[in-house]
XYZ file of C-alpha atoms in Angstrom:
404
model
C 141.600 25.097 68.018
C 143.786 27.707 67.298
C 144.800 29.080 63.845
C 146.614 32.193 62.781
C 144.638 34.147 59.894
C 147.351 36.625 58.340
C 149.776 38.017 60.771
C 147.452 39.745 63.343
C 144.595 37.390 63.923
C 143.722 33.906 65.324
C 140.814 32.049 65.956
C 139.900 32.295 69.720
C 136.784 30.533 69.734
C 134.650 28.230 67.815
C 131.172 27.640 69.201
C 129.026 25.205 67.585
C 125.846 24.304 68.820
C 123.770 21.450 67.904
C 120.128 22.267 67.495
C 117.418 20.178 65.956
C 117.028 20.762 61.977
C 119.873 23.119 62.065
C 123.757 23.506 62.896
C 124.973 27.198 63.663
C 128.345 27.792 63.766
C 130.067 31.084 64.870
C 133.736 31.961 64.355
C 134.920 34.725 66.363
C 138.125 36.605 65.060
C 140.135 38.550 67.736
C 143.479 40.631 67.115
C 146.012 38.526 68.193
C 147.977 40.893 70.293
C 144.931 42.263 71.940
C 143.995 38.737 73.080
C 147.588 38.476 74.515
C 146.643 40.949 76.792
C 143.960 38.987 78.486
C 144.703 38.229 81.827
C 145.259 34.509 80.620
C 147.572 33.951 77.637
C 149.732 30.946 78.353
C 148.978 28.814 75.412
C 147.943 25.866 77.464
C 144.936 23.642 77.048
C 144.548 23.599 73.292
C 142.987 20.367 74.300
C 141.659 19.166 77.412
C 144.179 17.966 80.017
C 144.797 14.576 80.861
C 146.512 12.927 83.963
C 145.489 11.766 87.325
C 144.332 13.643 90.550
C 145.141 12.207 94.197
C 141.963 13.611 95.830
C 139.221 10.998 94.860
C 141.028 8.011 96.066
C 143.326 9.143 98.656
C 141.833 12.536 100.050
C 144.448 13.820 102.594
C 146.566 10.416 102.897
C 149.185 11.219 100.388
C 152.585 11.353 100.341
C 155.639 11.533 97.948
C 156.117 7.798 97.699
C 152.281 7.482 96.341
C 153.021 10.591 94.183
C 156.185 8.887 92.526
C 154.724 5.339 92.264
C 151.816 6.938 90.539
C 154.125 8.550 87.908
C 155.885 5.264 87.664
C 152.419 3.480 86.995
C 151.264 6.063 84.318
C 154.632 5.063 82.388
C 154.467 1.463 82.793
C 150.690 1.056 81.909
C 151.202 2.946 78.839
C 148.598 5.728 79.901
C 151.347 8.260 79.397
C 151.939 7.577 75.997
C 148.062 8.062 75.458
C 148.392 11.459 76.768
C 147.868 11.175 80.469
C 150.648 13.477 81.465
C 149.657 15.538 84.465
C 150.237 13.952 88.014
C 148.223 16.383 90.487
C 148.586 16.516 93.983
C 145.389 17.833 95.575
C 144.903 19.209 99.234
C 146.862 18.527 102.553
C 150.443 18.648 100.946
C 151.715 21.703 102.837
C 152.490 22.373 106.648
C 149.914 24.558 108.350
C 152.212 27.373 108.749
C 154.246 29.414 106.025
C 158.182 29.706 106.783
C 159.869 33.199 108.176
C 159.898 34.343 104.570
C 155.898 33.589 103.756
C 156.859 30.802 101.807
C 154.510 27.675 101.584
C 156.693 24.639 102.980
C 155.939 21.055 102.007
C 154.711 18.712 104.614
C 157.913 17.231 106.383
C 156.333 14.108 107.422
C 154.723 13.129 103.959
C 156.996 15.173 101.306
C 160.334 15.068 103.130
C 162.044 15.516 99.859
C 160.448 18.756 98.883
C 158.299 19.632 95.997
C 161.063 20.626 93.680
C 162.862 17.343 93.990
C 159.509 15.500 93.426
C 158.963 17.926 90.265
C 162.177 16.639 88.959
C 161.395 13.269 89.528
C 158.326 13.561 87.723
C 159.753 15.454 84.959
C 162.361 12.634 84.485
C 159.628 10.661 83.682
C 158.257 12.593 80.772
C 155.389 13.898 82.901
C 154.047 16.975 84.541
C 153.782 17.804 88.262
C 150.226 19.504 89.336
C 149.679 21.029 92.652
C 146.833 22.524 94.973
C 145.679 25.796 96.579
C 142.733 27.990 97.420
C 141.300 31.392 96.944
C 141.019 31.657 100.659
C 142.972 31.623 103.662
C 142.871 28.204 104.238
C 142.228 25.356 102.024
C 139.032 23.162 102.109
C 140.878 20.471 104.495
C 142.040 23.650 106.728
C 145.477 21.732 107.268
C 147.180 24.124 105.290
C 147.219 27.861 104.365
C 145.402 29.015 101.145
C 146.819 31.507 98.838
C 144.478 34.453 99.403
C 146.798 37.483 99.886
C 149.857 35.712 98.971
C 149.289 35.059 95.257
C 152.186 36.476 93.863
C 154.717 34.676 96.339
C 152.842 31.343 95.869
C 152.993 31.567 92.031
C 156.345 32.483 92.076
C 157.260 29.652 94.432
C 155.436 27.238 92.220
C 157.337 28.104 89.242
C 160.388 27.908 90.973
C 159.637 24.414 91.880
C 158.537 23.220 88.455
C 154.731 23.095 88.917
C 152.926 22.701 85.615
C 149.411 22.668 86.882
C 147.598 24.312 89.704
C 143.982 23.462 90.755
C 142.849 26.466 92.874
C 139.764 26.024 95.285
C 137.345 28.392 96.924
C 136.834 27.522 100.514
C 137.447 29.616 103.676
C 137.694 32.879 101.975
C 137.011 36.418 102.942
C 133.495 36.588 101.380
C 134.411 38.553 98.317
C 133.389 37.117 94.957
C 135.283 34.528 93.003
C 135.330 36.942 90.076
C 137.409 39.296 92.227
C 139.658 36.818 93.832
C 140.814 34.241 90.980
C 142.077 37.059 88.561
C 144.633 37.805 90.951
C 146.251 34.464 91.081
C 145.926 34.591 87.106
C 147.800 37.578 86.977
C 150.247 36.331 89.398
C 150.852 32.925 87.342
C 151.378 35.185 84.293
C 154.364 36.833 85.939
C 155.833 33.581 87.732
C 157.896 32.972 84.603
C 156.652 29.477 83.903
C 153.549 28.234 81.973
C 151.254 26.794 84.527
C 147.646 25.231 83.613
C 145.266 27.116 85.759
C 142.236 24.823 86.881
C 139.497 26.970 88.720
C 137.783 24.983 91.098
C 135.188 27.291 91.926
C 132.293 24.541 92.082
C 130.147 26.538 89.703
C 128.637 28.835 91.889
C 128.921 31.914 90.069
C 128.690 30.148 86.666
C 132.326 30.486 86.054
C 131.625 29.187 82.372
C 130.712 32.975 81.531
C 133.785 34.412 82.732
C 136.382 31.614 83.240
C 137.964 31.756 79.661
C 139.892 34.986 80.636
C 140.889 33.705 83.980
C 141.435 29.934 83.677
C 142.370 26.878 81.330
C 139.515 25.213 83.231
C 136.536 25.889 85.491
C 134.562 23.550 87.775
C 130.822 23.786 86.758
C 129.832 21.414 89.616
C 130.117 20.524 93.064
C 132.510 17.468 94.022
C 131.610 14.080 92.462
C 131.169 11.025 94.258
C 131.740 7.454 93.160
C 128.136 6.790 92.471
C 125.890 6.656 89.371
C 123.321 9.328 90.564
C 126.350 11.788 91.266
C 128.175 11.027 88.160
C 125.087 11.500 86.114
C 124.167 14.846 87.805
C 127.336 16.190 87.313
C 127.278 15.308 83.493
C 123.827 17.047 83.447
C 125.036 20.427 85.211
C 128.130 20.715 82.867
C 126.331 20.066 79.745
C 124.229 23.304 80.396
C 127.567 25.433 79.555
C 128.686 23.280 76.443
C 128.572 26.182 74.470
C 131.204 27.905 76.345
C 134.085 25.210 76.074
C 136.657 26.024 73.588
C 140.465 25.254 72.807
C 142.454 27.023 75.766
C 139.315 26.555 78.271
C 137.160 23.918 79.253
C 134.064 23.058 81.426
C 135.097 20.932 84.048
C 132.623 18.138 85.834
C 135.210 17.131 88.352
C 137.907 14.289 88.104
C 136.985 10.677 87.242
C 135.909 8.059 89.332
C 136.618 5.244 87.054
C 137.949 2.214 89.000
C 137.238 3.334 92.448
C 134.751 0.364 92.881
C 131.155 2.388 93.574
C 129.925 1.854 90.099
C 129.882 -1.158 87.777
C 131.606 -1.677 84.492
C 128.919 -0.320 82.577
C 128.559 2.733 84.390
C 132.159 3.393 84.561
C 131.995 3.208 80.449
C 129.051 5.584 80.446
C 130.955 8.005 82.807
C 134.211 7.908 80.645
C 132.020 8.338 77.503
C 130.273 11.507 78.612
C 133.287 13.072 79.823
C 135.009 12.560 76.852
C 132.431 13.589 74.591
C 132.029 16.370 76.881
C 135.596 17.666 76.099
C 136.224 17.092 80.046
C 139.279 17.052 81.677
C 140.447 13.265 81.821
C 141.907 13.172 85.353
C 142.137 9.591 86.704
C 141.033 9.499 90.073
C 141.689 5.806 91.192
C 144.955 4.164 92.603
C 146.833 3.505 89.644
C 149.026 1.117 91.247
C 146.517 -1.264 91.564
C 144.222 -0.696 88.678
C 142.252 -3.587 87.583
C 142.597 -4.774 83.757
C 138.808 -3.756 83.146
C 139.810 -0.347 84.603
C 142.774 0.333 82.525
C 140.858 -0.889 79.454
C 138.356 2.079 80.067
C 140.781 4.831 80.653
C 143.285 3.507 77.971
C 140.610 3.309 75.052
C 142.242 5.230 72.308
C 139.308 5.734 70.325
C 137.194 7.635 72.842
C 140.340 9.841 74.008
C 140.582 10.835 70.439
C 137.091 12.417 70.597
C 137.981 14.129 73.619
C 141.560 15.250 72.073
C 139.706 16.191 68.774
C 141.422 19.567 67.430
C 137.891 21.101 66.881
C 137.290 21.460 70.581
C 133.541 21.263 70.191
C 131.731 19.927 73.337
C 128.993 17.600 72.573
C 125.288 18.851 73.669
C 122.257 16.366 74.887
C 120.235 16.868 71.544
C 117.599 14.626 72.450
C 116.128 13.234 75.681
C 113.150 10.995 76.075
C 112.502 9.895 79.690
C 115.894 7.816 80.447
C 117.070 7.560 76.934
C 119.392 10.174 76.033
C 121.302 11.295 72.682
C 124.400 13.136 72.925
C 126.325 14.287 69.845
C 129.116 16.756 68.933
C 130.840 17.650 65.721
C 134.578 16.648 65.403
C 137.312 17.805 62.839
C 137.065 16.257 59.329
C 133.400 16.694 59.056
C 132.660 13.580 61.570
C 130.092 13.666 64.370
C 130.664 11.888 67.841
C 127.279 10.183 68.933
C 126.517 8.851 72.404
C 123.708 6.938 73.303
C 122.600 6.413 76.874
C 120.276 4.308 78.567
C 119.625 5.909 81.890
C 116.847 3.488 82.741
C 116.322 0.336 84.814
C 115.574 -1.743 81.752
C 117.057 -2.659 78.288
C 116.069 -0.225 75.887
C 116.635 0.978 72.190
C 117.491 4.529 71.355
C 117.335 5.911 67.608
C 119.306 8.877 66.852
C 117.829 10.960 63.742
C 120.005 12.740 61.577
C 118.154 16.113 62.097
C 118.760 15.706 65.711
C 122.435 15.467 65.306
C 123.241 18.195 62.650
C 123.436 15.745 59.653
C 121.313 16.316 56.266
C 118.522 13.899 56.304
C 119.685 11.784 53.144
C 123.472 11.619 54.250
C 125.030 8.195 54.182
C 127.250 7.545 56.951
C 129.758 4.844 58.145
C 129.436 4.085 61.969
C 132.611 3.333 63.809
C 131.655 1.753 67.359
C 134.362 3.170 69.871
C 133.913 0.409 72.354
C 133.567 -2.454 70.087
C 136.519 -1.112 68.330
C 134.516 -2.130 64.786
C 133.506 -0.148 61.728
C 129.676 -1.530 61.422
C 129.302 -3.352 57.749
C 125.918 -1.467 57.616
C 125.596 2.022 56.308
C 123.028 4.371 57.889
C 120.985 6.924 56.036
C 118.507 9.137 58.131
C 119.070 7.462 61.743
C 120.857 4.816 63.692
C 119.316 2.776 66.295
C 121.008 0.813 69.091
C 119.725 -1.415 72.042
C 121.338 -1.070 75.427
C 121.358 -2.509 78.913
C 120.405 -0.602 81.736
C 123.185 2.064 82.581
C 125.029 1.513 79.562
C 125.853 3.440 76.528
C 126.882 2.989 72.816
C 129.486 5.192 71.341
C 130.084 6.067 67.773
C 131.912 8.187 65.409
C 129.850 8.851 62.115
C 131.701 9.467 59.015
C 129.753 11.068 55.865
C 130.605 8.789 52.889
C 127.907 10.540 50.382
């Protein structure tokens, strides 16, 4: 959430931490011109980015046909209208050697038309094109050069191609700290002449949530996700620790979505999407959208859950109570509402109760509860608490709206 106050100030961060029996709100006011002098001031990422990334499903097996067809699928399925706007190419898109001028070259066997033509195609669909590089000498696949030592050259190249998003990995570097290498690319992007969303993929090694806001628009808090329940839920846990550092313009990133790749049940994918949404994580689809099932599309196109992720208040939810395998996640939304997620991580059907004093509501508050997966407002009004029963590896997600 960005708000100008008077002429020279704006709200750069609103940190809202939900604690038992209390809600603490800290509003920081900064001089607008001073903030503009920070390394990153590209006015991007006011809400978490939404789109698609090639890595989780395709790894290195990508080409311009897949990218074009994915852009087409985002439009045809209606996902683009819901906010999924970035089409992001991950590793393996470039030749192993730069040209005689030191410029990165798109791989001729897989991207024969070049990245500028591909960006033009994606833009013609009303979408944006993302690309991948690395703060090292080679990318993680070791099939293409990294950008270490070539930051300004590469940033200008990306801008000239019409690139809108850069995922910047951390492999095969010179041993220096990411806090030294990543700001070099930040400065290069700021001078490139085109707004480019900057996604730091540092894997959480040096706690980028503590320093990432001045450097990037999002920062990975975890190692790579895998398409399993254990991997997904562990990434959610690692990411949640840094909730207080997320804010409009800079988001914690627990890695891309695995929904639709086949390694989890439908209920587990619903939990996955719900946690990512309430955590204000980037919603980057990671499956083959060209062949997505009806069930997959229903999950990733849930407008009400997406609205929680894109809420303008920009407050990442916290795990406010955890008892064994039963969890309560909650975060404040605009309009004095609360997003509530009840999760059953255990092997048996179980009931979970959310008490108002855990989620930051006065105990006597009467609320209306909207079930975001059933798409219905519950007839009962709730005072003091709400209880739901869930199957194993399932969840219930609500918006609570105080009515008295």
